[in-house]
Every structure is written in structure tokens, then in C-alpha cells.
Amino acid sequence: MLQLATAIKKTEIADTIFELVLKTELQKYTLRPGQFVHVRISKSTEHVLRRPISISNIDYDNNEITITFRAEGPGTKKLAEINTGAAVDVLMPLGNGYDINTAEAGDHVLIIGGGIGVPPLYELAKQLNERGVKTTHVLGFNSKKDVFYEENFNIFGETHVATADGTYGVHGLVTDVIQNIGTHFDKFYACGPKVMLKVLDETMPMDGFISLEERMGCGFGVCYACVCETKAGGHLKICTDGPVFEKGAVVL
Ligand code: FES
């Protein structure tokens, strides 16, 4: 599970949002969209905890994965300073990602991302389209400077962008876009802030799957830092049972 990777390309794709392409030995793994890597930022005691970061693109042919993150705390800001050619210590693949078999060829599904929840949905859209599933996408951001991946999703299908301050796309939230385009979809797949997921979980009429963004400790099920409650009254660990859960499964 512990893997040494090499940083081969780093790009700032929106305000404080970075894409990092890592070369590593992918043949060992079957990765699912929605899984994440746990990155060790440096060997110094300043950054003891690894950071969970979503995988936004998987390229088996070239042995590369792309991870996309917001440089907001000391750890991710440090990661954003990495030079190409540097070695990166990653635990991967972690978590229980989206099951693409939940949609059939010919289905039309809705993919909904909010902010830094958008990246894992790109690989999901790619794999669903390869399977013959039609995807429509709704991406929500705070402001124009935060918008990314609109062109990437456009390749696969109709893509709507909403910004909370109205500086780009629809003025409002992803739910405002959904009100306009309707809910005539076979399934929905969402990732983003908990408040957005809660609204979708409670209001979307079709079956769906949500992915939680959560602070984590170990990332592989031993520290209990990421436990969430289930609606049935039990507990699940987001790092190993999730981060993807079926609609209605967990308390948000
Ligand atoms: Fe340690 Fe989930 S992060 S159990």
C-alpha cells in the first residue's frame, strides 16, 4: 500500500487549487473513482499527519495518477511548493470509491460537485462514459476565480457551473441549477461540502451516492478519527467504509 511516486507535473488550475501528476506503479492496483491517496508532506515533525487527497485522473497506460487539492493549510501549502522530479510518499489506494456498475449503459446520470469535491468526479465521469452511461454535470464554486474542470467535464456531456457570488455561470448554488434542469436522471453521484450533500441526500428523488470530505488521521481504519453515524443507528469509518456512501446511509 505504501508507494513511492515521482511528481512529474504541477499546475495551479484555479485560485489555490493545484493539480499534481504522480508517476507510480499503477499495474499493482485496480483503482476506483472516488478513492484517495494519503500523502506524507515531508519528513519534518511539523507535518506528522498525512493529508488525504482525491484522485482526479487515472492513467494506467502511462502509470500516472493526478491528484487535485486546495493549498489552504500549512501541509497542503507545502505540497503546492513541490518541485517536479521530487519523490512523494503516498499510501494508496485508500477508501471505498464509487461503484461504476451502479449505472447501466444507456442510463443518464447526474454528477454534482462542489468546490474541492469536484476532482474525483472527473475520473468517475470518464469511467461512466467509457461504460456507455450518459452524464450531465453540475459544478458549484464560490466565485469565478475558483472555477476549474469545466472544459474537462464538457468533453463528456452537458456541464453547468454555478457560483455563489454570481461572477460566473448561474448565480446561486448547485441546487438552483438542478431546479432548472430537473431531476429526470437515473442516478446521482455527488461530492462536496457536507451542507450541499445533506440537501441532495434529503431532496433528490432518485437513488444516488455521496462522497464525504473529512479530516482524517490514519486513513486506513485504525484511529477512529473519521467515524460517522449511520441513519440505522451504527457507526462507519469514512476512510475505509467510505468516503462514498449510498444516499440515506449516513447522518449528515
Ligand atoms: Fe483513522 Fe479513519 S482516519 S480510522
Tab-separated table of C-alpha atoms and ligand atoms in Angstrom:
chain	number	residue	atom	x	y	z
A	1	MET	CA	0.000	0.000	0.000
A	2	LEU	CA	2.923	2.363	0.675
A	3	GLN	CA	4.140	3.665	-2.587
A	4	LEU	CA	6.862	5.969	-3.725
A	5	ALA	CA	5.797	8.226	-6.536
A	6	THR	CA	7.531	10.935	-8.507
A	7	ALA	CA	5.978	14.344	-9.060
A	8	ILE	CA	6.124	14.936	-12.785
A	9	LYS	CA	3.883	17.957	-13.330
A	10	LYS	CA	2.332	20.610	-11.109
A	11	THR	CA	-0.225	23.168	-12.293
A	12	GLU	CA	-2.268	25.806	-10.483
A	13	ILE	CA	-5.628	25.376	-12.217
A	14	ALA	CA	-7.652	27.913	-10.184
A	15	ASP	CA	-7.086	30.146	-7.193
A	16	THR	CA	-5.081	27.978	-4.718
A	17	ILE	CA	-6.188	24.775	-6.498
A	18	PHE	CA	-3.308	22.597	-7.664
A	19	GLU	CA	-3.069	19.541	-9.853
A	20	LEU	CA	-0.131	17.242	-9.255
A	21	VAL	CA	0.637	14.401	-11.646
A	22	LEU	CA	2.421	11.482	-9.975
A	23	LYS	CA	4.191	8.651	-11.711
A	24	THR	CA	3.982	5.404	-9.815
A	25	GLU	CA	3.483	1.679	-10.333
A	26	LEU	CA	-0.195	1.551	-11.130
A	27	GLN	CA	-0.223	-2.018	-12.504
A	28	LYS	CA	-0.387	-3.318	-8.922
A	29	TYR	CA	-3.788	-1.740	-8.330
A	30	THR	CA	-7.337	-1.578	-9.562
A	31	LEU	CA	-8.373	1.914	-8.632
A	32	ARG	CA	-11.959	3.098	-8.325
A	33	PRO	CA	-13.066	6.680	-8.877
A	34	GLY	CA	-13.595	8.341	-5.507
A	35	GLN	CA	-10.659	6.608	-3.850
A	36	PHE	CA	-7.959	8.800	-2.391
A	37	VAL	CA	-4.258	8.859	-1.592
A	38	HIS	CA	-2.784	9.774	1.766
A	39	VAL	CA	0.240	11.944	1.178
A	40	ARG	CA	3.137	12.443	3.527
A	41	ILE	CA	4.028	16.090	3.144
A	42	SER	CA	7.574	15.978	4.480
A	43	LYS	CA	9.752	14.110	6.925
A	44	SER	CA	9.726	17.004	9.414
A	45	THR	CA	7.723	16.729	12.654
A	46	GLU	CA	5.802	19.821	11.537
A	47	HIS	CA	3.725	17.700	9.163
A	48	VAL	CA	3.246	14.451	11.043
A	49	LEU	CA	-0.221	13.707	9.721
A	50	ARG	CA	-0.642	12.648	6.128
A	51	ARG	CA	-3.173	14.560	4.015
A	52	PRO	CA	-5.999	12.750	2.198
A	53	ILE	CA	-6.207	13.952	-1.401
A	54	SER	CA	-8.621	12.877	-4.123
A	55	ILE	CA	-7.500	11.157	-7.277
A	56	SER	CA	-8.896	13.128	-10.214
A	57	ASN	CA	-7.444	11.135	-13.104
A	58	ILE	CA	-6.069	7.618	-13.500
A	59	ASP	CA	-3.840	6.865	-16.480
A	60	TYR	CA	-2.815	3.196	-16.461
A	61	ASP	CA	-1.077	3.465	-19.856
A	62	ASN	CA	1.430	5.966	-18.518
A	63	ASN	CA	1.470	4.796	-14.899
A	64	GLU	CA	0.241	8.167	-13.731
A	65	ILE	CA	-2.379	9.484	-11.356
A	66	THR	CA	-3.405	13.097	-10.957
A	67	ILE	CA	-4.279	14.395	-7.524
A	68	THR	CA	-6.016	17.734	-7.082
A	69	PHE	CA	-6.020	19.734	-3.878
A	70	ARG	CA	-6.587	23.161	-2.384
A	71	ALA	CA	-3.495	24.728	-0.812
A	72	GLU	CA	-5.121	26.106	2.316
A	73	GLY	CA	-3.359	24.811	5.435
A	74	PRO	CA	0.374	24.550	6.145
A	75	GLY	CA	0.569	20.960	4.835
A	76	THR	CA	-1.132	21.455	1.502
A	77	LYS	CA	0.643	24.810	1.012
A	78	LYS	CA	3.920	22.960	1.457
A	79	LEU	CA	2.782	20.295	-1.029
A	80	ALA	CA	1.979	23.042	-3.536
A	81	GLU	CA	5.654	24.059	-3.402
A	82	ILE	CA	6.882	20.666	-4.539
A	83	ASN	CA	9.296	20.596	-7.453
A	84	THR	CA	8.853	18.269	-10.379
A	85	GLY	CA	11.144	15.272	-10.052
A	86	ALA	CA	10.687	15.123	-6.286
A	87	ALA	CA	9.763	11.847	-4.586
A	88	VAL	CA	6.340	11.709	-2.921
A	89	ASP	CA	5.422	9.172	-0.250
A	90	VAL	CA	1.809	8.073	-0.708
A	91	LEU	CA	-0.469	5.453	0.815
A	92	MET	CA	-2.774	4.283	-1.941
A	93	PRO	CA	-5.357	3.433	-2.949
A	94	LEU	CA	-7.458	4.217	0.111
A	95	GLY	CA	-11.189	4.245	0.708
A	96	ASN	CA	-14.189	2.744	-0.912
A	97	GLY	CA	-14.850	4.644	-4.124
A	98	TYR	CA	-17.848	4.895	-6.452
A	99	ASP	CA	-19.035	1.625	-7.961
A	100	ILE	CA	-19.470	2.378	-11.668
A	101	ASN	CA	-21.567	-0.787	-12.025
A	102	THR	CA	-24.365	1.054	-10.232
A	103	ALA	CA	-25.196	2.635	-13.608
A	104	GLU	CA	-26.017	0.686	-16.770
A	105	ALA	CA	-25.076	1.506	-20.349
A	106	GLY	CA	-27.823	3.807	-21.653
A	107	ASP	CA	-28.574	5.326	-18.237
A	108	HIS	CA	-28.433	9.092	-17.849
A	109	VAL	CA	-26.935	10.179	-14.532
A	110	LEU	CA	-26.329	13.495	-12.805
A	111	ILE	CA	-22.888	14.291	-11.403
A	112	ILE	CA	-22.794	17.091	-8.820
A	113	GLY	CA	-19.602	18.587	-7.420
A	114	GLY	CA	-18.966	21.423	-5.020
A	115	GLY	CA	-15.562	23.155	-4.755
A	116	ILE	CA	-12.740	20.783	-3.938
A	117	GLY	CA	-15.299	17.943	-4.141
A	118	VAL	CA	-15.206	18.245	-7.933
A	119	PRO	CA	-11.906	16.390	-8.697
A	120	PRO	CA	-12.863	12.734	-8.001
A	121	LEU	CA	-15.978	13.180	-10.140
A	122	TYR	CA	-13.863	13.752	-13.241
A	123	GLU	CA	-12.478	10.202	-13.195
A	124	LEU	CA	-15.995	8.970	-12.367
A	125	ALA	CA	-17.486	10.788	-15.388
A	126	LYS	CA	-14.710	9.367	-17.571
A	127	GLN	CA	-15.302	5.778	-16.464
A	128	LEU	CA	-19.096	6.051	-16.666
A	129	ASN	CA	-18.880	7.414	-20.227
A	130	GLU	CA	-16.500	4.599	-21.205
A	131	ARG	CA	-19.241	2.272	-19.986
A	132	GLY	CA	-21.886	3.918	-22.190
A	133	VAL	CA	-23.543	5.928	-19.423
A	134	LYS	CA	-24.619	9.480	-20.333
A	135	THR	CA	-23.544	12.079	-17.764
A	136	THR	CA	-24.763	15.611	-17.075
A	137	HIS	CA	-22.672	17.673	-14.671
A	138	VAL	CA	-23.390	20.474	-12.216
A	139	LEU	CA	-20.371	22.147	-10.631
A	140	GLY	CA	-20.624	24.719	-7.859
A	141	PHE	CA	-17.984	27.189	-6.703
A	142	ASN	CA	-17.838	30.344	-4.588
A	143	SER	CA	-16.574	32.657	-7.303
A	144	LYS	CA	-15.198	32.805	-10.867
A	145	LYS	CA	-11.596	32.591	-9.619
A	146	ASP	CA	-12.379	29.205	-8.050
A	147	VAL	CA	-13.834	27.542	-11.157
A	148	PHE	CA	-11.936	24.591	-12.627
A	149	TYR	CA	-12.533	21.443	-14.760
A	150	GLU	CA	-15.499	22.929	-16.667
A	151	GLU	CA	-13.807	22.089	-20.009
A	152	ASN	CA	-12.849	18.612	-18.754
A	153	PHE	CA	-16.457	17.754	-17.948
A	154	ASN	CA	-17.727	19.390	-21.151
A	155	ILE	CA	-15.936	16.652	-23.106
A	156	PHE	CA	-18.288	14.085	-21.568
A	157	GLY	CA	-21.607	15.948	-21.561
A	158	GLU	CA	-23.677	18.972	-20.705
A	159	THR	CA	-21.968	20.894	-17.906
A	160	HIS	CA	-23.497	23.645	-15.769
A	161	VAL	CA	-21.498	25.897	-13.470
A	162	ALA	CA	-22.928	27.896	-10.579
A	163	THR	CA	-21.105	30.456	-8.465
A	164	ALA	CA	-22.380	31.676	-5.116
A	165	ASP	CA	-21.450	35.285	-5.878
A	166	GLY	CA	-22.763	35.203	-9.457
A	167	THR	CA	-19.423	36.110	-11.074
A	168	TYR	CA	-19.611	33.121	-13.445
A	169	GLY	CA	-22.345	30.820	-14.699
A	170	VAL	CA	-25.606	30.612	-12.810
A	171	HIS	CA	-25.829	32.896	-9.784
A	172	GLY	CA	-26.532	30.552	-6.899
A	173	LEU	CA	-25.932	27.011	-5.734
A	174	VAL	CA	-25.882	23.632	-7.464
A	175	THR	CA	-29.434	23.129	-6.188
A	176	ASP	CA	-30.561	26.225	-8.143
A	177	VAL	CA	-29.195	24.647	-11.333
A	178	ILE	CA	-30.902	21.341	-10.543
A	179	GLN	CA	-34.197	23.166	-10.086
A	180	ASN	CA	-33.825	24.474	-13.646
A	181	ILE	CA	-32.667	21.303	-15.386
A	182	GLY	CA	-34.922	18.915	-13.480
A	183	THR	CA	-34.368	15.584	-11.762
A	184	HIS	CA	-35.181	13.191	-14.634
A	185	PHE	CA	-31.973	11.196	-14.082
A	186	ASP	CA	-31.475	7.516	-13.292
A	187	LYS	CA	-28.949	8.135	-10.503
A	188	PHE	CA	-26.919	10.941	-8.978
A	189	TYR	CA	-23.308	10.988	-7.795
A	190	ALA	CA	-22.117	13.852	-5.600
A	191	CYS	CA	-19.052	15.080	-3.750
A	192	GLY	CA	-18.603	18.364	-1.938
A	193	PRO	CA	-19.259	20.193	1.303
A	194	LYS	CA	-21.447	18.431	3.839
A	195	VAL	CA	-24.146	21.101	3.689
A	196	MET	CA	-24.531	20.504	-0.056
A	197	LEU	CA	-24.568	16.717	0.372
A	198	LYS	CA	-27.189	16.961	3.106
A	199	VAL	CA	-29.565	18.906	0.861
A	200	LEU	CA	-29.028	16.474	-2.024
A	201	ASP	CA	-29.384	13.462	0.269
A	202	GLU	CA	-32.732	14.765	1.522
A	203	THR	CA	-34.206	16.128	-1.682
A	204	MET	CA	-33.021	14.141	-4.696
A	205	PRO	CA	-35.810	11.758	-5.719
A	206	MET	CA	-33.607	9.149	-7.422
A	207	ASP	CA	-31.035	6.767	-5.921
A	208	GLY	CA	-27.593	8.200	-5.533
A	209	PHE	CA	-24.185	8.195	-3.915
A	210	ILE	CA	-22.387	10.882	-1.945
A	211	SER	CA	-18.723	11.202	-1.073
A	212	LEU	CA	-17.735	12.890	2.181
A	213	GLU	CA	-14.723	15.129	2.512
A	214	GLU	CA	-13.490	14.666	6.022
A	215	ARG	CA	-10.408	15.315	8.086
A	216	MET	CA	-8.629	12.032	8.659
A	217	GLY	CA	-5.925	10.583	10.844
A	218	CYS	CA	-4.527	7.253	9.777
A	219	GLY	CA	-6.575	6.888	6.571
A	220	PHE	CA	-6.830	3.105	6.873
A	221	GLY	CA	-9.238	2.337	9.684
A	222	VAL	CA	-7.268	2.196	12.932
A	223	CYS	CA	-7.514	5.622	14.634
A	224	TYR	CA	-11.290	6.234	14.585
A	225	ALA	CA	-10.756	9.920	13.753
A	226	CYS	CA	-13.240	9.803	10.906
A	227	VAL	CA	-16.201	7.921	12.372
A	228	CYS	CA	-19.678	8.991	11.265
A	229	GLU	CA	-23.139	7.895	12.386
A	230	THR	CA	-25.404	5.837	10.198
A	231	LYS	CA	-29.121	6.523	9.935
A	232	ALA	CA	-29.698	2.930	11.054
A	233	GLY	CA	-28.001	3.734	14.368
A	234	GLY	CA	-24.493	2.374	13.904
A	235	HIS	CA	-21.136	3.867	13.052
A	236	LEU	CA	-18.949	3.735	9.970
A	237	LYS	CA	-15.429	4.905	9.237
A	238	ILE	CA	-15.259	7.367	6.385
A	239	CYS	CA	-11.716	6.315	5.438
A	240	THR	CA	-12.487	2.629	4.907
A	241	ASP	CA	-16.285	2.222	4.688
A	242	GLY	CA	-16.467	5.477	2.678
A	243	PRO	CA	-15.806	8.119	1.599
A	244	VAL	CA	-18.593	7.097	-0.794
A	245	PHE	CA	-21.924	6.143	0.758
A	246	GLU	CA	-25.316	5.353	-0.665
A	247	LYS	CA	-27.954	8.085	-0.358
A	248	GLY	CA	-29.645	7.924	3.042
A	249	ALA	CA	-26.982	5.756	4.682
A	250	VAL	CA	-25.232	8.232	6.965
A	251	VAL	CA	-26.223	11.154	9.187
A	252	LEU	CA	-25.021	14.378	7.596
B	1	FES	FE1	-8.203	6.645	11.031
B	1	FES	FE2	-10.426	6.696	9.549
B	1	FES	S1	-8.802	8.097	9.549
B	1	FES	S2	-9.936	5.350	11.184
